Amino acid sequence: MNLNLRPANECKYDAVSLGEVMLRLDPGEGRIRTARSFRAWEGGGEYNVVRGLRRCFGLNTGVITAFADNEVGMLMEDFILQGGVDTSLIKWMKTDGIGRICRNGINFTERGFGIRGAVGCSDRANTAISKATPEDFDFDYIFGELGARWLHTGGIYAALSEQSCETVLAAIKTAKKYGTVVSYDLNYRPSMWSAIGGQAKAQEVNKEIAKYVDVMIGNEEDFTACLGFEIEGNDANLKELNLDGYKKMINEAAKTYPNFKAVATTLRTVRTATVNDWSAICWADGEIYKAKDYKGLEIMDRVGGGDSFASGLIYGLMTTGDAEAAVNYGAAHGALAMTTPGDTTMASKKEVEAIMGGAGARVQR
């Protein structure tokens, strides 16, 4: 497949993301409700992808986001710097002492274990990035003068506020003007859209965004809720994906949006919080490619697995142009990312490629 990527020597960045980065507070093996201490990480659905592209795959990446200019914002910047992602595109926003003007988002997440599922509790209203408007970022400078080969953003950021809906569209349209490839993860969250118009608003916004997307990522619920496509034969609780129905839906989506060059989704069956069946599929050039199956995958922390899939997929598409190789990079990277704590990857490209090649878990000395 040909994505018509901009030449690397014309661009400062291989990839940039647009979205919210939150402070994740993790109670480890315990519960949020009874914790007396938390481990701090950074994380965000869009940022996690460029963090993986930099830390695991060695690409040059940056994050477009906004922080309240206070000590928590500086902590977030420090986490991002440790991951090697460029912070020069961050908008620092003035705030008062208690977060009335704007604040930084917090995400409490417990991992779950066995029959106890993972639990997330976000505290992210009125954050700096949710209040940011298109005028807060010079997208012509970012995509035109500096240059970026790839932009990744998604439906979690789009759902934060009316302003974020507008900012996503402005960024994507400008990126396309300069020949940047755009990927978008639909990532439908009903609770986030509820305050700004619910599912009707989600469809209005996402149907407009979809017109500019090259690589669309989303599961069956995402495509139904955000773009209005129905999947034949799915059970009401979405416990098992009807693969034939999903393939038919992808072909319908590709006809509706001929700009789609690839469509991908993870395939996850949750046996318990700590044991999942895991794989992925990718549509490109009219064909469906399925990744290797990871049956009975043991999970330490599932949060960020889908984002690590996206970063592996993007790396594979950028470097090989082969959808089958790309979906296998994505599935292997997502699987490895869920074996470590935190939202972001701790895997190396060498480990990902070894897993793709069938390597086991024997001790390495």
mmCIF file with all atom_site columns, C-alpha atoms in Angstrom, residues 89-259:
data_model
loop_
_atom_site.group_PDB
_atom_site.id
_atom_site.type_symbol
_atom_site.label_atom_id
_atom_site.label_alt_id
_atom_site.label_comp_id
_atom_site.label_asym_id
_atom_site.label_entity_id
_atom_site.label_seq_id
_atom_site.pdbx_PDB_ins_code
_atom_site.Cartn_x
_atom_site.Cartn_y
_atom_site.Cartn_z
_atom_site.occupancy
_atom_site.B_iso_or_equiv
_atom_site.pdbx_formal_charge
_atom_site.auth_seq_id
_atom_site.auth_comp_id
_atom_site.auth_asym_id
_atom_site.auth_atom_id
_atom_site.pdbx_PDB_model_num
ATOM 1   C CA . LEU A 1 89  ? 4.725   22.021  21.061 1.00 0.00 ? 89  LEU A CA 1
ATOM 2   C CA . ILE A 1 90  ? 3.059   22.101  24.513 1.00 0.00 ? 90  ILE A CA 1
ATOM 3   C CA . LYS A 1 91  ? 0.904   25.163  25.194 1.00 0.00 ? 91  LYS A CA 1
ATOM 4   C CA . TRP A 1 92  ? 1.389   26.420  28.764 1.00 0.00 ? 92  TRP A CA 1
ATOM 5   C CA . MET A 1 93  ? -1.782  28.075  30.039 1.00 0.00 ? 93  MET A CA 1
ATOM 6   C CA . LYS A 1 94  ? -2.053  30.537  32.893 1.00 0.00 ? 94  LYS A CA 1
ATOM 7   C CA . THR A 1 95  ? -4.127  29.327  35.843 1.00 0.00 ? 95  THR A CA 1
ATOM 8   C CA . ASP A 1 96  ? -5.088  30.490  39.301 1.00 0.00 ? 96  ASP A CA 1
ATOM 9   C CA . GLY A 1 97  ? -4.100  28.693  42.481 1.00 0.00 ? 97  GLY A CA 1
ATOM 10  C CA . ILE A 1 98  ? -7.064  26.300  42.624 1.00 0.00 ? 98  ILE A CA 1
ATOM 11  C CA . GLY A 1 99  ? -7.821  25.356  39.016 1.00 0.00 ? 99  GLY A CA 1
ATOM 12  C CA . ARG A 1 100 ? -10.835 27.579  38.319 1.00 0.00 ? 100 ARG A CA 1
ATOM 13  C CA . ILE A 1 101 ? -9.338  28.922  35.077 1.00 0.00 ? 101 ILE A CA 1
ATOM 14  C CA . CYS A 1 102 ? -7.841  25.601  33.982 1.00 0.00 ? 102 CYS A CA 1
ATOM 15  C CA . ARG A 1 103 ? -6.144  22.596  35.516 1.00 0.00 ? 103 ARG A CA 1
ATOM 16  C CA . ASN A 1 104 ? -4.300  19.371  34.683 1.00 0.00 ? 104 ASN A CA 1
ATOM 17  C CA . GLY A 1 105 ? -6.185  16.098  34.335 1.00 0.00 ? 105 GLY A CA 1
ATOM 18  C CA . ILE A 1 106 ? -5.870  13.165  36.729 1.00 0.00 ? 106 ILE A CA 1
ATOM 19  C CA . ASN A 1 107 ? -6.721  9.550   36.000 1.00 0.00 ? 107 ASN A CA 1
ATOM 20  C CA . PHE A 1 108 ? -6.967  6.992   38.821 1.00 0.00 ? 108 PHE A CA 1
ATOM 21  C CA . THR A 1 109 ? -6.685  3.478   37.361 1.00 0.00 ? 109 THR A CA 1
ATOM 22  C CA . GLU A 1 110 ? -6.625  0.089   39.054 1.00 0.00 ? 110 GLU A CA 1
ATOM 23  C CA . ARG A 1 111 ? -5.504  -2.925  37.046 1.00 0.00 ? 111 ARG A CA 1
ATOM 24  C CA . GLY A 1 112 ? -7.998  -5.554  38.164 1.00 0.00 ? 112 GLY A CA 1
ATOM 25  C CA . PHE A 1 113 ? -7.205  -9.189  38.801 1.00 0.00 ? 113 PHE A CA 1
ATOM 26  C CA . GLY A 1 114 ? -9.007  -12.397 37.902 1.00 0.00 ? 114 GLY A CA 1
ATOM 27  C CA . ILE A 1 115 ? -12.752 -11.911 38.233 1.00 0.00 ? 115 ILE A CA 1
ATOM 28  C CA . ARG A 1 116 ? -12.256 -8.263  39.322 1.00 0.00 ? 116 ARG A CA 1
ATOM 29  C CA . GLY A 1 117 ? -12.088 -6.059  36.237 1.00 0.00 ? 117 GLY A CA 1
ATOM 30  C CA . ALA A 1 118 ? -9.924  -2.990  35.752 1.00 0.00 ? 118 ALA A CA 1
ATOM 31  C CA . VAL A 1 119 ? -11.458 0.278   36.991 1.00 0.00 ? 119 VAL A CA 1
ATOM 32  C CA . GLY A 1 120 ? -10.807 3.844   35.858 1.00 0.00 ? 120 GLY A CA 1
ATOM 33  C CA . CYS A 1 121 ? -11.870 7.018   37.652 1.00 0.00 ? 121 CYS A CA 1
ATOM 34  C CA . SER A 1 122 ? -11.006 10.188  35.733 1.00 0.00 ? 122 SER A CA 1
ATOM 35  C CA . ASP A 1 123 ? -10.930 13.749  37.052 1.00 0.00 ? 123 ASP A CA 1
ATOM 36  C CA . ARG A 1 124 ? -10.463 15.774  33.881 1.00 0.00 ? 124 ARG A CA 1
ATOM 37  C CA . ALA A 1 125 ? -13.084 18.517  33.551 1.00 0.00 ? 125 ALA A CA 1
ATOM 38  C CA . ASN A 1 126 ? -11.896 22.070  32.749 1.00 0.00 ? 126 ASN A CA 1
ATOM 39  C CA . THR A 1 127 ? -8.382  20.939  31.892 1.00 0.00 ? 127 THR A CA 1
ATOM 40  C CA . ALA A 1 128 ? -6.023  23.136  29.917 1.00 0.00 ? 128 ALA A CA 1
ATOM 41  C CA . ILE A 1 129 ? -6.244  21.066  26.734 1.00 0.00 ? 129 ILE A CA 1
ATOM 42  C CA . SER A 1 130 ? -10.053 20.808  26.906 1.00 0.00 ? 130 SER A CA 1
ATOM 43  C CA . LYS A 1 131 ? -10.192 24.621  26.917 1.00 0.00 ? 131 LYS A CA 1
ATOM 44  C CA . ALA A 1 132 ? -7.628  25.061  24.149 1.00 0.00 ? 132 ALA A CA 1
ATOM 45  C CA . THR A 1 133 ? -8.917  26.450  20.851 1.00 0.00 ? 133 THR A CA 1
ATOM 46  C CA . PRO A 1 134 ? -7.430  26.157  17.348 1.00 0.00 ? 134 PRO A CA 1
ATOM 47  C CA . GLU A 1 135 ? -5.917  29.630  17.839 1.00 0.00 ? 135 GLU A CA 1
ATOM 48  C CA . ASP A 1 136 ? -3.787  28.323  20.725 1.00 0.00 ? 136 ASP A CA 1
ATOM 49  C CA . PHE A 1 137 ? -1.668  26.266  18.285 1.00 0.00 ? 137 PHE A CA 1
ATOM 50  C CA . ASP A 1 138 ? 0.055   27.378  15.089 1.00 0.00 ? 138 ASP A CA 1
ATOM 51  C CA . PHE A 1 139 ? -0.822  24.333  12.984 1.00 0.00 ? 139 PHE A CA 1
ATOM 52  C CA . ASP A 1 140 ? 0.547   25.915  9.809  1.00 0.00 ? 140 ASP A CA 1
ATOM 53  C CA . TYR A 1 141 ? 3.914   26.273  11.541 1.00 0.00 ? 141 TYR A CA 1
ATOM 54  C CA . ILE A 1 142 ? 3.815   22.728  12.966 1.00 0.00 ? 142 ILE A CA 1
ATOM 55  C CA . PHE A 1 143 ? 2.805   20.920  9.768  1.00 0.00 ? 143 PHE A CA 1
ATOM 56  C CA . GLY A 1 144 ? 4.103   23.399  7.201  1.00 0.00 ? 144 GLY A CA 1
ATOM 57  C CA . GLU A 1 145 ? 7.363   24.870  8.455  1.00 0.00 ? 145 GLU A CA 1
ATOM 58  C CA . LEU A 1 146 ? 8.533   22.215  10.936 1.00 0.00 ? 146 LEU A CA 1
ATOM 59  C CA . GLY A 1 147 ? 6.881   19.311  9.129  1.00 0.00 ? 147 GLY A CA 1
ATOM 60  C CA . ALA A 1 148 ? 5.396   16.061  10.419 1.00 0.00 ? 148 ALA A CA 1
ATOM 61  C CA . ARG A 1 149 ? 5.037   12.882  8.413  1.00 0.00 ? 149 ARG A CA 1
ATOM 62  C CA . TRP A 1 150 ? 2.167   11.555  10.559 1.00 0.00 ? 150 TRP A CA 1
ATOM 63  C CA . LEU A 1 151 ? -0.501  12.969  12.894 1.00 0.00 ? 151 LEU A CA 1
ATOM 64  C CA . HIS A 1 152 ? -2.336  10.753  15.369 1.00 0.00 ? 152 HIS A CA 1
ATOM 65  C CA . THR A 1 153 ? -5.367  11.901  17.331 1.00 0.00 ? 153 THR A CA 1
ATOM 66  C CA . GLY A 1 154 ? -8.648  10.401  18.483 1.00 0.00 ? 154 GLY A CA 1
ATOM 67  C CA . GLY A 1 155 ? -12.163 10.424  19.801 1.00 0.00 ? 155 GLY A CA 1
ATOM 68  C CA . ILE A 1 156 ? -11.212 10.687  23.470 1.00 0.00 ? 156 ILE A CA 1
ATOM 69  C CA . TYR A 1 157 ? -9.721  14.117  22.867 1.00 0.00 ? 157 TYR A CA 1
ATOM 70  C CA . ALA A 1 158 ? -12.547 15.125  20.518 1.00 0.00 ? 158 ALA A CA 1
ATOM 71  C CA . ALA A 1 159 ? -15.079 14.335  23.272 1.00 0.00 ? 159 ALA A CA 1
ATOM 72  C CA . LEU A 1 160 ? -13.486 16.532  25.942 1.00 0.00 ? 160 LEU A CA 1
ATOM 73  C CA . SER A 1 161 ? -15.327 19.724  24.997 1.00 0.00 ? 161 SER A CA 1
ATOM 74  C CA . GLU A 1 162 ? -16.862 21.776  22.205 1.00 0.00 ? 162 GLU A CA 1
ATOM 75  C CA . GLN A 1 163 ? -13.486 23.483  21.829 1.00 0.00 ? 163 GLN A CA 1
ATOM 76  C CA . SER A 1 164 ? -11.623 20.198  21.431 1.00 0.00 ? 164 SER A CA 1
ATOM 77  C CA . CYS A 1 165 ? -14.008 19.128  18.631 1.00 0.00 ? 165 CYS A CA 1
ATOM 78  C CA . GLU A 1 166 ? -13.030 22.295  16.750 1.00 0.00 ? 166 GLU A CA 1
ATOM 79  C CA . THR A 1 167 ? -9.324  21.916  17.514 1.00 0.00 ? 167 THR A CA 1
ATOM 80  C CA . VAL A 1 168 ? -9.211  18.347  16.194 1.00 0.00 ? 168 VAL A CA 1
ATOM 81  C CA . LEU A 1 169 ? -10.799 19.401  12.909 1.00 0.00 ? 169 LEU A CA 1
ATOM 82  C CA . ALA A 1 170 ? -8.496  22.385  12.512 1.00 0.00 ? 170 ALA A CA 1
ATOM 83  C CA . ALA A 1 171 ? -5.420  20.241  13.122 1.00 0.00 ? 171 ALA A CA 1
ATOM 84  C CA . ILE A 1 172 ? -6.477  17.466  10.760 1.00 0.00 ? 172 ILE A CA 1
ATOM 85  C CA . LYS A 1 173 ? -7.426  19.832  7.941  1.00 0.00 ? 173 LYS A CA 1
ATOM 86  C CA . THR A 1 174 ? -4.112  21.682  8.233  1.00 0.00 ? 174 THR A CA 1
ATOM 87  C CA . ALA A 1 175 ? -2.140  18.441  8.403  1.00 0.00 ? 175 ALA A CA 1
ATOM 88  C CA . LYS A 1 176 ? -3.791  17.215  5.209  1.00 0.00 ? 176 LYS A CA 1
ATOM 89  C CA . LYS A 1 177 ? -3.026  20.528  3.491  1.00 0.00 ? 177 LYS A CA 1
ATOM 90  C CA . TYR A 1 178 ? 0.689   19.830  3.952  1.00 0.00 ? 178 TYR A CA 1
ATOM 91  C CA . GLY A 1 179 ? 0.554   16.139  3.021  1.00 0.00 ? 179 GLY A CA 1
ATOM 92  C CA . THR A 1 180 ? 0.730   14.678  6.536  1.00 0.00 ? 180 THR A CA 1
ATOM 93  C CA . VAL A 1 181 ? -0.816  11.212  6.949  1.00 0.00 ? 181 VAL A CA 1
ATOM 94  C CA . VAL A 1 182 ? -3.599  11.230  9.571  1.00 0.00 ? 182 VAL A CA 1
ATOM 95  C CA . SER A 1 183 ? -4.609  8.352   11.846 1.00 0.00 ? 183 SER A CA 1
ATOM 96  C CA . TYR A 1 184 ? -7.575  8.515   14.202 1.00 0.00 ? 184 TYR A CA 1
ATOM 97  C CA . ASP A 1 185 ? -8.730  6.168   16.961 1.00 0.00 ? 185 ASP A CA 1
ATOM 98  C CA . LEU A 1 186 ? -12.515 6.460   17.355 1.00 0.00 ? 186 LEU A CA 1
ATOM 99  C CA . ASN A 1 187 ? -12.335 5.325   21.036 1.00 0.00 ? 187 ASN A CA 1
ATOM 100 C CA . TYR A 1 188 ? -16.012 5.973   21.834 1.00 0.00 ? 188 TYR A CA 1
ATOM 101 C CA . ARG A 1 189 ? -16.701 6.848   25.487 1.00 0.00 ? 189 ARG A CA 1
ATOM 102 C CA . PRO A 1 190 ? -20.435 7.520   26.098 1.00 0.00 ? 190 PRO A CA 1
ATOM 103 C CA . SER A 1 191 ? -19.796 9.245   29.426 1.00 0.00 ? 191 SER A CA 1
ATOM 104 C CA . MET A 1 192 ? -17.488 11.789  27.801 1.00 0.00 ? 192 MET A CA 1
ATOM 105 C CA . TRP A 1 193 ? -19.886 12.736  25.001 1.00 0.00 ? 193 TRP A CA 1
ATOM 106 C CA . SER A 1 194 ? -22.920 12.945  27.313 1.00 0.00 ? 194 SER A CA 1
ATOM 107 C CA . ALA A 1 195 ? -22.303 16.553  28.401 1.00 0.00 ? 195 ALA A CA 1
ATOM 108 C CA . ILE A 1 196 ? -21.835 17.955  24.879 1.00 0.00 ? 196 ILE A CA 1
ATOM 109 C CA . GLY A 1 197 ? -24.672 16.322  22.963 1.00 0.00 ? 197 GLY A CA 1
ATOM 110 C CA . GLY A 1 198 ? -24.346 12.565  23.430 1.00 0.00 ? 198 GLY A CA 1
ATOM 111 C CA . GLN A 1 199 ? -24.178 10.058  20.597 1.00 0.00 ? 199 GLN A CA 1
ATOM 112 C CA . ALA A 1 200 ? -25.763 12.459  18.104 1.00 0.00 ? 200 ALA A CA 1
ATOM 113 C CA . LYS A 1 201 ? -22.915 14.917  18.670 1.00 0.00 ? 201 LYS A CA 1
ATOM 114 C CA . ALA A 1 202 ? -20.373 12.093  18.504 1.00 0.00 ? 202 ALA A CA 1
ATOM 115 C CA . GLN A 1 203 ? -21.671 11.111  15.079 1.00 0.00 ? 203 GLN A CA 1
ATOM 116 C CA . GLU A 1 204 ? -21.821 14.687  13.825 1.00 0.00 ? 204 GLU A CA 1
ATOM 117 C CA . VAL A 1 205 ? -18.196 15.342  14.814 1.00 0.00 ? 205 VAL A CA 1
ATOM 118 C CA . ASN A 1 206 ? -16.730 11.979  13.848 1.00 0.00 ? 206 ASN A CA 1
ATOM 119 C CA . LYS A 1 207 ? -18.464 11.832  10.462 1.00 0.00 ? 207 LYS A CA 1
ATOM 120 C CA . GLU A 1 208 ? -16.808 15.153  9.602  1.00 0.00 ? 208 GLU A CA 1
ATOM 121 C CA . ILE A 1 209 ? -13.414 14.074  10.947 1.00 0.00 ? 209 ILE A CA 1
ATOM 122 C CA . ALA A 1 210 ? -13.589 10.778  9.029  1.00 0.00 ? 210 ALA A CA 1
ATOM 123 C CA . LYS A 1 211 ? -13.493 12.658  5.709  1.00 0.00 ? 211 LYS A CA 1
ATOM 124 C CA . TYR A 1 212 ? -9.834  13.549  6.365  1.00 0.00 ? 212 TYR A CA 1
ATOM 125 C CA . VAL A 1 213 ? -8.539  10.319  7.931  1.00 0.00 ? 213 VAL A CA 1
ATOM 126 C CA . ASP A 1 214 ? -6.116  7.963   6.166  1.00 0.00 ? 214 ASP A CA 1
ATOM 127 C CA . VAL A 1 215 ? -5.863  5.246   8.841  1.00 0.00 ? 215 VAL A CA 1
ATOM 128 C CA . MET A 1 216 ? -8.998  4.679   10.952 1.00 0.00 ? 216 MET A CA 1
ATOM 129 C CA . ILE A 1 217 ? -8.804  2.600   14.137 1.00 0.00 ? 217 ILE A CA 1
ATOM 130 C CA . GLY A 1 218 ? -11.835 1.386   16.055 1.00 0.00 ? 218 GLY A CA 1
ATOM 131 C CA . ASN A 1 219 ? -13.775 -1.617  17.273 1.00 0.00 ? 219 ASN A CA 1
ATOM 132 C CA . GLU A 1 220 ? -17.303 -2.622  16.329 1.00 0.00 ? 220 GLU A CA 1
ATOM 133 C CA . GLU A 1 221 ? -18.955 -0.420  18.981 1.00 0.00 ? 221 GLU A CA 1
ATOM 134 C CA . ASP A 1 222 ? -16.865 2.579   17.856 1.00 0.00 ? 222 ASP A CA 1
ATOM 135 C CA . PHE A 1 223 ? -17.946 2.308   14.224 1.00 0.00 ? 223 PHE A CA 1
ATOM 136 C CA . THR A 1 224 ? -21.597 1.867   15.190 1.00 0.00 ? 224 THR A CA 1
ATOM 137 C CA . ALA A 1 225 ? -21.734 4.680   17.754 1.00 0.00 ? 225 ALA A CA 1
ATOM 138 C CA . CYS A 1 226 ? -19.460 7.198   16.009 1.00 0.00 ? 226 CYS A CA 1
ATOM 139 C CA . LEU A 1 227 ? -20.103 6.614   12.314 1.00 0.00 ? 227 LEU A CA 1
ATOM 140 C CA . GLY A 1 228 ? -23.486 4.871   12.267 1.00 0.00 ? 228 GLY A CA 1
ATOM 141 C CA . PHE A 1 229 ? -22.404 1.592   10.672 1.00 0.00 ? 229 PHE A CA 1
ATOM 142 C CA . GLU A 1 230 ? -24.223 -1.532  11.845 1.00 0.00 ? 230 GLU A CA 1
ATOM 143 C CA . ILE A 1 231 ? -22.592 -4.948  12.088 1.00 0.00 ? 231 ILE A CA 1
ATOM 144 C CA . GLU A 1 232 ? -24.796 -7.872  11.153 1.00 0.00 ? 232 GLU A CA 1
ATOM 145 C CA . GLY A 1 233 ? -25.082 -10.718 13.640 1.00 0.00 ? 233 GLY A CA 1
ATOM 146 C CA . ASN A 1 234 ? -23.455 -9.078  16.665 1.00 0.00 ? 234 ASN A CA 1
ATOM 147 C CA . ASP A 1 235 ? -24.815 -10.032 20.072 1.00 0.00 ? 235 ASP A CA 1
ATOM 148 C CA . ALA A 1 236 ? -26.234 -7.172  22.128 1.00 0.00 ? 236 ALA A CA 1
ATOM 149 C CA . ASN A 1 237 ? -23.496 -7.316  24.772 1.00 0.00 ? 237 ASN A CA 1
ATOM 150 C CA . LEU A 1 238 ? -20.638 -7.391  22.219 1.00 0.00 ? 238 LEU A CA 1
ATOM 151 C CA . LYS A 1 239 ? -18.967 -10.274 24.071 1.00 0.00 ? 239 LYS A CA 1
ATOM 152 C CA . GLU A 1 240 ? -17.913 -11.966 20.842 1.00 0.00 ? 240 GLU A CA 1
ATOM 153 C CA . LEU A 1 241 ? -17.041 -10.168 17.619 1.00 0.00 ? 241 LEU A CA 1
ATOM 154 C CA . ASN A 1 242 ? -18.820 -11.412 14.506 1.00 0.00 ? 242 ASN A CA 1
ATOM 155 C CA . LEU A 1 243 ? -15.763 -11.288 12.247 1.00 0.00 ? 243 LEU A CA 1
ATOM 156 C CA . ASP A 1 244 ? -17.658 -11.772 8.979  1.00 0.00 ? 244 ASP A CA 1
ATOM 157 C CA . GLY A 1 245 ? -20.061 -8.974  9.876  1.00 0.00 ? 245 GLY A CA 1
ATOM 158 C CA . TYR A 1 246 ? -17.180 -6.719  10.875 1.00 0.00 ? 246 TYR A CA 1
ATOM 159 C CA . LYS A 1 247 ? -15.394 -7.329  7.557  1.00 0.00 ? 247 LYS A CA 1
ATOM 160 C CA . LYS A 1 248 ? -18.585 -6.464  5.675  1.00 0.00 ? 248 LYS A CA 1
ATOM 161 C CA . MET A 1 249 ? -18.934 -3.277  7.712  1.00 0.00 ? 249 MET A CA 1
ATOM 162 C CA . ILE A 1 250 ? -15.323 -2.247  6.954  1.00 0.00 ? 250 ILE A CA 1
ATOM 163 C CA . ASN A 1 251 ? -15.940 -2.605  3.229  1.00 0.00 ? 251 ASN A CA 1
ATOM 164 C CA . GLU A 1 252 ? -19.067 -0.450  3.580  1.00 0.00 ? 252 GLU A CA 1
ATOM 165 C CA . ALA A 1 253 ? -17.102 2.170   5.559  1.00 0.00 ? 253 ALA A CA 1
ATOM 166 C CA . ALA A 1 254 ? -14.369 2.205   2.894  1.00 0.00 ? 254 ALA A CA 1
ATOM 167 C CA . LYS A 1 255 ? -16.979 2.900   0.196  1.00 0.00 ? 255 LYS A CA 1
ATOM 168 C CA . THR A 1 256 ? -18.464 5.723   2.266  1.00 0.00 ? 256 THR A CA 1
ATOM 169 C CA . TYR A 1 257 ? -15.031 7.176   3.008  1.00 0.00 ? 257 TYR A CA 1
ATOM 170 C CA . PRO A 1 258 ? -12.795 6.440   -0.008 1.00 0.00 ? 258 PRO A CA 1
ATOM 171 C CA . ASN A 1 259 ? -10.012 8.404   1.702  1.00 0.00 ? 259 ASN A CA 1
#
